[in-house]
mmCIF file of C-alpha atoms and ligand atoms in Angstrom:
data_model
loop_
_atom_site.group_PDB
_atom_site.id
_atom_site.type_symbol
_atom_site.label_atom_id
_atom_site.label_comp_id
_atom_site.label_asym_id
_atom_site.label_seq_id
_atom_site.Cartn_x
_atom_site.Cartn_y
_atom_site.Cartn_z
ATOM 1 C CA MET A 93 116.274 -25.617 -28.501
ATOM 2 C CA ALA A 94 113.061 -24.167 -29.911
ATOM 3 C CA GLY A 95 111.562 -26.112 -32.802
ATOM 4 C CA ILE A 96 110.753 -24.647 -36.197
ATOM 5 C CA ILE A 97 107.137 -25.712 -35.575
ATOM 6 C CA GLU A 98 105.950 -25.940 -31.992
ATOM 7 C CA LEU A 99 102.695 -27.457 -30.864
ATOM 8 C CA GLU A 100 101.636 -26.519 -27.366
ATOM 9 C CA ASN A 101 98.720 -28.424 -25.913
ATOM 10 C CA VAL A 102 96.997 -28.387 -29.309
ATOM 11 C CA SER A 103 93.447 -29.682 -29.598
ATOM 12 C CA LEU A 104 90.906 -29.729 -32.376
ATOM 13 C CA SER A 105 87.205 -30.351 -31.950
ATOM 14 C CA ALA A 106 84.907 -30.877 -34.895
ATOM 15 C CA GLN A 107 81.205 -31.644 -34.718
ATOM 16 C CA ASN A 108 81.366 -32.214 -30.977
ATOM 17 C CA ARG A 109 84.234 -34.678 -31.318
ATOM 18 C CA ARG A 110 87.747 -34.071 -30.118
ATOM 19 C CA VAL A 111 89.847 -35.210 -33.054
ATOM 20 C CA VAL A 112 93.196 -34.009 -31.647
ATOM 21 C CA LYS A 113 93.711 -33.916 -27.894
ATOM 22 C CA GLY A 114 96.322 -31.835 -26.144
ATOM 23 C CA VAL A 115 99.366 -32.524 -28.329
ATOM 24 C CA THR A 116 102.636 -30.870 -27.314
ATOM 25 C CA HIS A 117 105.672 -31.330 -29.518
ATOM 26 C CA GLN A 118 108.519 -29.389 -31.107
ATOM 27 C CA PHE A 119 109.490 -30.262 -34.670
ATOM 28 C CA GLU A 120 113.220 -29.709 -34.953
ATOM 29 C CA GLU A 121 114.552 -27.698 -37.852
ATOM 30 C CA GLY A 122 116.377 -29.773 -40.456
ATOM 31 C CA LYS A 123 114.971 -33.045 -39.158
ATOM 32 C CA THR A 124 112.485 -35.483 -40.614
ATOM 33 C CA THR A 125 109.548 -36.611 -38.491
ATOM 34 C CA ALA A 126 107.085 -39.363 -39.348
ATOM 35 C CA LEU A 127 103.542 -39.296 -37.936
ATOM 36 C CA VAL A 128 102.272 -42.826 -37.633
ATOM 37 C CA GLY A 129 99.173 -44.516 -36.284
ATOM 38 C CA PRO A 130 96.042 -46.356 -37.399
ATOM 39 C CA SER A 131 93.500 -44.856 -39.823
ATOM 40 C CA GLY A 132 91.302 -42.219 -38.237
ATOM 41 C CA CYS A 133 93.659 -41.524 -35.328
ATOM 42 C CA GLY A 134 94.092 -37.875 -36.317
ATOM 43 C CA LYS A 135 97.340 -37.830 -38.340
ATOM 44 C CA SER A 136 96.042 -35.702 -41.222
ATOM 45 C CA THR A 137 94.341 -33.319 -38.810
ATOM 46 C CA LEU A 138 97.526 -32.937 -36.783
ATOM 47 C CA LEU A 139 99.549 -32.354 -39.950
ATOM 48 C CA LYS A 140 97.119 -29.638 -41.100
ATOM 49 C CA LEU A 141 97.221 -28.022 -37.653
ATOM 50 C CA SER A 142 101.035 -28.044 -37.803
ATOM 51 C CA ALA A 143 100.920 -26.464 -41.260
ATOM 52 C CA GLY A 144 98.597 -23.736 -39.997
ATOM 53 C CA LEU A 145 95.754 -24.848 -42.246
ATOM 54 C CA LEU A 146 93.402 -25.549 -39.371
ATOM 55 C CA VAL A 147 92.928 -23.268 -36.409
ATOM 56 C CA PRO A 148 93.217 -25.212 -33.151
ATOM 57 C CA SER A 149 90.250 -25.181 -30.783
ATOM 58 C CA GLY A 150 92.722 -25.121 -27.919
ATOM 59 C CA GLY A 151 96.444 -24.514 -27.490
ATOM 60 C CA GLU A 152 98.864 -22.879 -29.882
ATOM 61 C CA VAL A 153 100.880 -23.671 -33.017
ATOM 62 C CA ARG A 154 104.012 -21.576 -33.544
ATOM 63 C CA PHE A 155 106.293 -21.168 -36.544
ATOM 64 C CA ARG A 156 109.722 -19.884 -35.519
ATOM 65 C CA GLY A 157 108.223 -18.751 -32.221
ATOM 66 C CA LYS A 158 105.237 -16.897 -33.731
ATOM 67 C CA ASN A 159 101.687 -18.027 -33.100
ATOM 68 C CA ILE A 160 100.381 -18.881 -36.590
ATOM 69 C CA SER A 161 96.799 -17.857 -35.717
ATOM 70 C CA THR A 162 97.828 -14.279 -34.936
ATOM 71 C CA MET A 163 100.392 -13.701 -37.683
ATOM 72 C CA ASN A 164 99.967 -10.633 -39.822
ATOM 73 C CA ARG A 165 99.708 -10.949 -43.615
ATOM 74 C CA LYS A 166 103.424 -10.491 -44.207
ATOM 75 C CA GLU A 167 104.413 -13.103 -41.615
ATOM 76 C CA ASN A 168 101.803 -15.470 -42.952
ATOM 77 C CA LEU A 169 103.058 -15.092 -46.517
ATOM 78 C CA ALA A 170 106.615 -15.778 -45.373
ATOM 79 C CA PHE A 171 105.427 -18.931 -43.602
ATOM 80 C CA ARG A 172 103.445 -20.046 -46.678
ATOM 81 C CA ARG A 173 106.420 -19.501 -48.916
ATOM 82 C CA GLU A 174 108.777 -21.504 -46.736
ATOM 83 C CA GLY A 175 106.356 -24.316 -45.941
ATOM 84 C CA ALA A 176 104.478 -26.416 -48.483
ATOM 85 C CA VAL A 177 101.860 -29.128 -48.137
ATOM 86 C CA VAL A 178 101.040 -32.247 -50.131
ATOM 87 C CA PHE A 179 97.545 -33.359 -49.130
ATOM 88 C CA GLN A 180 96.474 -36.963 -48.763
ATOM 89 C CA ASP A 181 93.843 -36.496 -51.497
ATOM 90 C CA SER A 182 96.117 -34.158 -53.548
ATOM 91 C CA ALA A 183 93.466 -31.386 -53.273
ATOM 92 C CA LEU A 184 93.891 -30.000 -56.785
ATOM 93 C CA TRP A 185 91.450 -27.348 -57.980
ATOM 94 C CA ALA A 186 88.905 -28.808 -60.382
ATOM 95 C CA ASN A 187 88.354 -25.553 -62.281
ATOM 96 C CA GLN A 188 91.993 -24.730 -63.023
ATOM 97 C CA SER A 189 94.406 -26.100 -65.584
ATOM 98 C CA LEU A 190 97.478 -27.807 -64.174
ATOM 99 C CA PHE A 191 99.589 -24.941 -65.437
ATOM 100 C CA GLN A 192 97.444 -22.326 -63.674
ATOM 101 C CA MET A 193 97.658 -24.334 -60.478
ATOM 102 C CA LEU A 194 101.436 -24.502 -60.614
ATOM 103 C CA GLU A 195 101.729 -20.872 -61.583
ATOM 104 C CA LEU A 196 99.607 -19.408 -58.793
ATOM 105 C CA PRO A 197 102.106 -19.940 -55.924
ATOM 106 C CA LEU A 198 104.813 -18.293 -58.054
ATOM 107 C CA ARG A 199 102.550 -15.316 -58.817
ATOM 108 C CA ILE A 200 101.793 -14.918 -55.115
ATOM 109 C CA HIS A 201 105.270 -15.399 -53.693
ATOM 110 C CA PHE A 202 107.413 -14.039 -56.528
ATOM 111 C CA PRO A 203 105.364 -11.178 -57.980
ATOM 112 C CA GLY A 204 108.406 -9.840 -59.825
ATOM 113 C CA MET A 205 109.115 -13.101 -61.652
ATOM 114 C CA SER A 206 108.787 -12.918 -65.434
ATOM 115 C CA LYS A 207 106.386 -15.141 -67.358
ATOM 116 C CA ALA A 208 109.330 -16.873 -69.036
ATOM 117 C CA GLU A 209 110.930 -17.576 -65.663
ATOM 118 C CA ARG A 210 107.643 -18.955 -64.297
ATOM 119 C CA GLU A 211 107.348 -21.238 -67.323
ATOM 120 C CA ARG A 212 110.910 -22.393 -66.889
ATOM 121 C CA ARG A 213 110.386 -23.137 -63.200
ATOM 122 C CA ILE A 214 107.173 -25.068 -63.907
ATOM 123 C CA GLU A 215 108.875 -27.104 -66.622
ATOM 124 C CA GLU A 216 111.730 -27.893 -64.260
ATOM 125 C CA VAL A 217 109.531 -28.964 -61.376
ATOM 126 C CA THR A 218 107.214 -31.145 -63.488
ATOM 127 C CA ALA A 219 110.234 -32.872 -65.033
ATOM 128 C CA GLU A 220 111.646 -33.386 -61.555
ATOM 129 C CA VAL A 221 108.528 -35.197 -60.286
ATOM 130 C CA GLY A 222 108.272 -37.167 -63.536
ATOM 131 C CA TYR A 223 105.038 -35.729 -64.924
ATOM 132 C CA ARG A 224 105.158 -35.928 -68.698
ATOM 133 C CA LYS A 225 101.692 -35.115 -70.055
ATOM 134 C CA GLU A 226 100.474 -31.683 -71.060
ATOM 135 C CA LEU A 227 99.728 -28.999 -68.488
ATOM 136 C CA SER A 228 96.789 -27.366 -70.261
ATOM 137 C CA ILE A 229 94.350 -30.014 -68.981
ATOM 138 C CA ARG A 230 92.346 -30.056 -65.757
ATOM 139 C CA PRO A 231 92.961 -32.509 -62.899
ATOM 140 C CA SER A 232 89.856 -34.641 -63.585
ATOM 141 C CA LEU A 233 91.671 -36.114 -66.594
ATOM 142 C CA LEU A 234 94.506 -37.413 -64.423
ATOM 143 C CA SER A 235 94.871 -40.686 -62.551
ATOM 144 C CA MET A 236 95.225 -40.495 -58.755
ATOM 145 C CA GLY A 237 98.950 -41.067 -59.110
ATOM 146 C CA GLU A 238 99.338 -38.274 -61.670
ATOM 147 C CA GLN A 239 97.343 -35.972 -59.410
ATOM 148 C CA LYS A 240 99.818 -36.736 -56.631
ATOM 149 C CA LEU A 241 102.707 -35.797 -58.928
ATOM 150 C CA ILE A 242 101.094 -32.440 -59.720
ATOM 151 C CA ALA A 243 100.328 -31.886 -56.024
ATOM 152 C CA PHE A 244 103.995 -32.536 -55.359
ATOM 153 C CA ALA A 245 105.112 -30.211 -58.139
ATOM 154 C CA ARG A 246 102.831 -27.509 -56.711
ATOM 155 C CA ALA A 247 104.451 -27.963 -53.312
ATOM 156 C CA LEU A 248 107.970 -27.768 -54.759
ATOM 157 C CA VAL A 249 107.497 -24.909 -57.174
ATOM 158 C CA CYS A 250 108.495 -22.196 -54.663
ATOM 159 C CA ARG A 251 111.421 -24.312 -53.406
ATOM 160 C CA PRO A 252 110.226 -24.734 -49.815
ATOM 161 C CA SER A 253 112.477 -25.677 -46.919
ATOM 162 C CA LEU A 254 109.653 -27.073 -44.807
ATOM 163 C CA LEU A 255 107.479 -29.858 -46.189
ATOM 164 C CA PHE A 256 104.263 -31.345 -44.828
ATOM 165 C CA LEU A 257 103.512 -34.573 -46.681
ATOM 166 C CA ASP A 258 100.399 -36.675 -46.145
ATOM 167 C CA GLU A 259 100.517 -40.281 -47.409
ATOM 168 C CA TRP A 260 102.608 -38.991 -50.255
ATOM 169 C CA THR A 261 103.769 -42.225 -51.879
ATOM 170 C CA GLU A 262 100.682 -44.322 -51.302
ATOM 171 C CA SER A 263 98.866 -43.901 -54.639
ATOM 172 C CA LEU A 264 101.988 -44.206 -56.762
ATOM 173 C CA ASP A 265 103.712 -47.057 -58.555
ATOM 174 C CA ASP A 266 107.137 -48.013 -57.210
ATOM 175 C CA ARG A 267 109.084 -46.048 -59.754
ATOM 176 C CA ALA A 268 107.152 -42.823 -59.248
ATOM 177 C CA ALA A 269 107.275 -43.261 -55.464
ATOM 178 C CA GLN A 270 111.026 -43.826 -55.629
ATOM 179 C CA ARG A 271 111.457 -40.658 -57.620
ATOM 180 C CA LEU A 272 109.594 -38.587 -55.020
ATOM 181 C CA VAL A 273 111.499 -40.248 -52.198
ATOM 182 C CA SER A 274 114.789 -39.243 -53.825
ATOM 183 C CA ILE A 275 113.599 -35.661 -54.211
ATOM 184 C CA VAL A 276 112.626 -35.471 -50.548
ATOM 185 C CA LYS A 277 115.871 -37.127 -49.462
ATOM 186 C CA ARG A 278 117.842 -34.592 -51.453
ATOM 187 C CA MET A 279 115.917 -31.788 -49.749
ATOM 188 C CA LYS A 280 116.500 -33.401 -46.375
ATOM 189 C CA ASN A 281 120.230 -33.598 -47.063
ATOM 190 C CA ALA A 282 120.182 -29.940 -48.035
ATOM 191 C CA GLY A 283 118.742 -29.099 -44.594
ATOM 192 C CA ALA A 284 114.973 -29.044 -45.161
ATOM 193 C CA THR A 285 112.531 -29.906 -42.384
ATOM 194 C CA ILE A 286 110.162 -32.714 -43.359
ATOM 195 C CA ILE A 287 107.029 -33.771 -41.501
ATOM 196 C CA PHE A 288 105.254 -36.691 -43.095
ATOM 197 C CA VAL A 289 102.441 -39.170 -42.597
ATOM 198 C CA SER A 290 102.892 -42.655 -43.991
ATOM 199 C CA HIS A 291 101.955 -46.275 -43.425
ATOM 200 C CA ASN A 292 105.119 -47.448 -45.086
ATOM 201 C CA ILE A 293 107.455 -48.705 -42.372
ATOM 202 C CA HIS A 294 110.367 -49.028 -44.818
ATOM 203 C CA LEU A 295 110.025 -45.386 -45.811
ATOM 204 C CA MET A 296 110.030 -44.367 -42.158
ATOM 205 C CA LEU A 297 113.059 -46.437 -41.295
ATOM 206 C CA ASP A 298 114.821 -45.076 -44.326
ATOM 207 C CA MET A 299 114.059 -41.402 -43.795
ATOM 208 C CA ALA A 300 112.749 -40.353 -40.403
ATOM 209 C CA ASP A 301 114.827 -39.011 -37.499
ATOM 210 C CA TYR A 302 111.781 -39.011 -35.198
ATOM 211 C CA TYR A 303 108.555 -40.974 -35.007
ATOM 212 C CA LEU A 304 105.398 -39.768 -33.371
ATOM 213 C CA MET A 305 102.770 -42.397 -32.787
ATOM 214 C CA ILE A 306 99.267 -40.954 -32.615
ATOM 215 C CA LEU A 307 96.453 -42.936 -31.025
ATOM 216 C CA GLY A 308 92.947 -41.574 -30.562
ATOM 217 C CA GLY A 309 94.073 -38.020 -31.305
ATOM 218 C CA GLN A 310 96.801 -38.085 -28.665
ATOM 219 C CA LEU A 311 100.538 -38.203 -28.940
ATOM 220 C CA PHE A 312 101.066 -41.683 -27.592
ATOM 221 C CA LEU A 313 104.740 -42.305 -28.185
ATOM 222 C CA ARG A 314 107.758 -40.370 -29.404
ATOM 223 C CA LEU A 315 110.812 -42.257 -30.619
ATOM 224 C CA THR A 316 114.139 -41.410 -32.149
ATOM 225 C CA LYS A 317 115.654 -43.284 -35.061
ATOM 226 C CA GLU A 318 118.034 -45.064 -32.676
ATOM 227 C CA GLN A 319 115.156 -46.259 -30.496
ATOM 228 C CA LEU A 320 113.316 -47.582 -33.529
ATOM 229 C CA GLU A 321 116.284 -49.712 -34.392
ATOM 230 C CA ASP A 322 115.318 -51.804 -31.352
ATOM 231 C CA GLU A 323 113.466 -54.887 -32.705
ATOM 232 C CA ASP A 324 110.784 -54.990 -29.997
ATOM 233 C CA LEU A 325 109.920 -51.315 -30.290
ATOM 234 C CA ARG A 326 109.796 -51.580 -34.044
ATOM 235 C CA ARG A 327 107.359 -54.494 -33.922
ATOM 236 C CA TYR A 328 105.255 -52.459 -31.509
ATOM 237 C CA ILE A 329 105.184 -49.550 -33.950
ATOM 238 C CA GLU A 330 104.321 -51.846 -36.848
ATOM 239 C CA ARG A 331 101.404 -53.266 -34.875
ATOM 240 C CA GLY A 332 100.258 -49.718 -34.101
ATOM 241 C CA ILE A 333 100.392 -48.672 -37.738
ATOM 242 C CA ASN A 334 98.406 -51.686 -38.840
ATOM 243 C CA ALA A 335 95.910 -51.662 -35.968
HETATM 244 N N1 ADP B 699 86.184 -31.566 -39.723
HETATM 245 C C1 ADP B 699 85.879 -32.746 -39.186
HETATM 246 N N2 ADP B 699 84.648 -32.997 -38.737
HETATM 247 C C2 ADP B 699 84.322 -34.178 -38.167
HETATM 248 N N3 ADP B 699 85.185 -35.183 -38.023
HETATM 249 C C3 ADP B 699 86.416 -35.009 -38.476
HETATM 250 C C4 ADP B 699 86.847 -33.782 -39.068
HETATM 251 N N4 ADP B 699 88.136 -33.901 -39.399
HETATM 252 C C5 ADP B 699 88.499 -35.142 -39.044
HETATM 253 N N5 ADP B 699 87.472 -35.799 -38.472
HETATM 254 C C6 ADP B 699 87.495 -37.160 -37.939
HETATM 255 O O1 ADP B 699 88.595 -37.271 -37.071
HETATM 256 C C7 ADP B 699 89.247 -38.504 -37.199
HETATM 257 C C8 ADP B 699 90.702 -38.314 -37.580
HETATM 258 O O2 ADP B 699 90.787 -37.903 -38.921
HETATM 259 P P1 ADP B 699 92.164 -37.816 -39.715
HETATM 260 O O3 ADP B 699 92.999 -36.788 -39.098
HETATM 261 O O4 ADP B 699 91.811 -37.632 -41.159
HETATM 262 O O5 ADP B 699 92.767 -39.264 -39.447
HETATM 263 P P2 ADP B 699 93.978 -40.051 -40.134
HETATM 264 O O6 ADP B 699 94.652 -39.129 -41.070
HETATM 265 O O7 ADP B 699 94.831 -40.499 -39.007
HETATM 266 O O8 ADP B 699 93.374 -41.227 -40.836
HETATM 267 C C9 ADP B 699 88.444 -39.287 -38.232
HETATM 268 O O9 ADP B 699 87.553 -40.119 -37.546
HETATM 269 C C10 ADP B 699 87.738 -38.211 -39.004
HETATM 270 O O10 ADP B 699 86.543 -38.675 -39.546
HETATM 271 MG MG1 MG B 700 94.922 -39.157 -43.071
#
């Protein structure tokens, strides 16, 4: 079966270094996949390649069979609307208010949506992630955790069915993290495809159907949930994550 996102021999070189080396993998639709591995092994880069945000130096990334690099504007918009990204560093725009930032994806993907409907959607999504302060401020006034909540709200505002999440619970307190985990679980149960990076072994065991261990930019090991239930393999993974 073809995956919703397919990586075929994908590499990325930056400043004369090969950060990702010949990764081939199909992300199955409706499944949750965790990318694990030590810091600097290339997880964020691989996630961005999978989300079409970086152009590979070699190989191909496909979304529903279409090479992302050669998509036309309409195909690209459809991909952007279906897939949403939460970046490791939140990546909010310093010169925009939180409201403007949440509104932009709606303006792009739902040009016919009324202002009142946009406001309603933004209110709904901020309540869902548990952000309670005003939206007229800029991101520099927020804590790292609050920035993550807004980054999450921005990703959810167009109701995606494909999520790319990079270390998405790491800067949050337990309660906030739990809230986001329940949102993602609900989406997973409704059939969404989730691809996430995390160092939290409990989160992986709880949520992921597949585990990809990345070492030195290469896909080192691919495991299913059932395989990870094996004690020895799990210890191996834990050592890899904490290496
Ligand atoms: N554009 C780039 N230019 C140079 N080096 C990069 C670039 N992007 C990533 N790297 C390097 O590649 C390695 C992998 O980065 P990253 O994907 O962020 O790792 P991880 O998310 O697993 O911690 C790091 O050593 C990082 O510094
Ligand atoms: Mg990273």
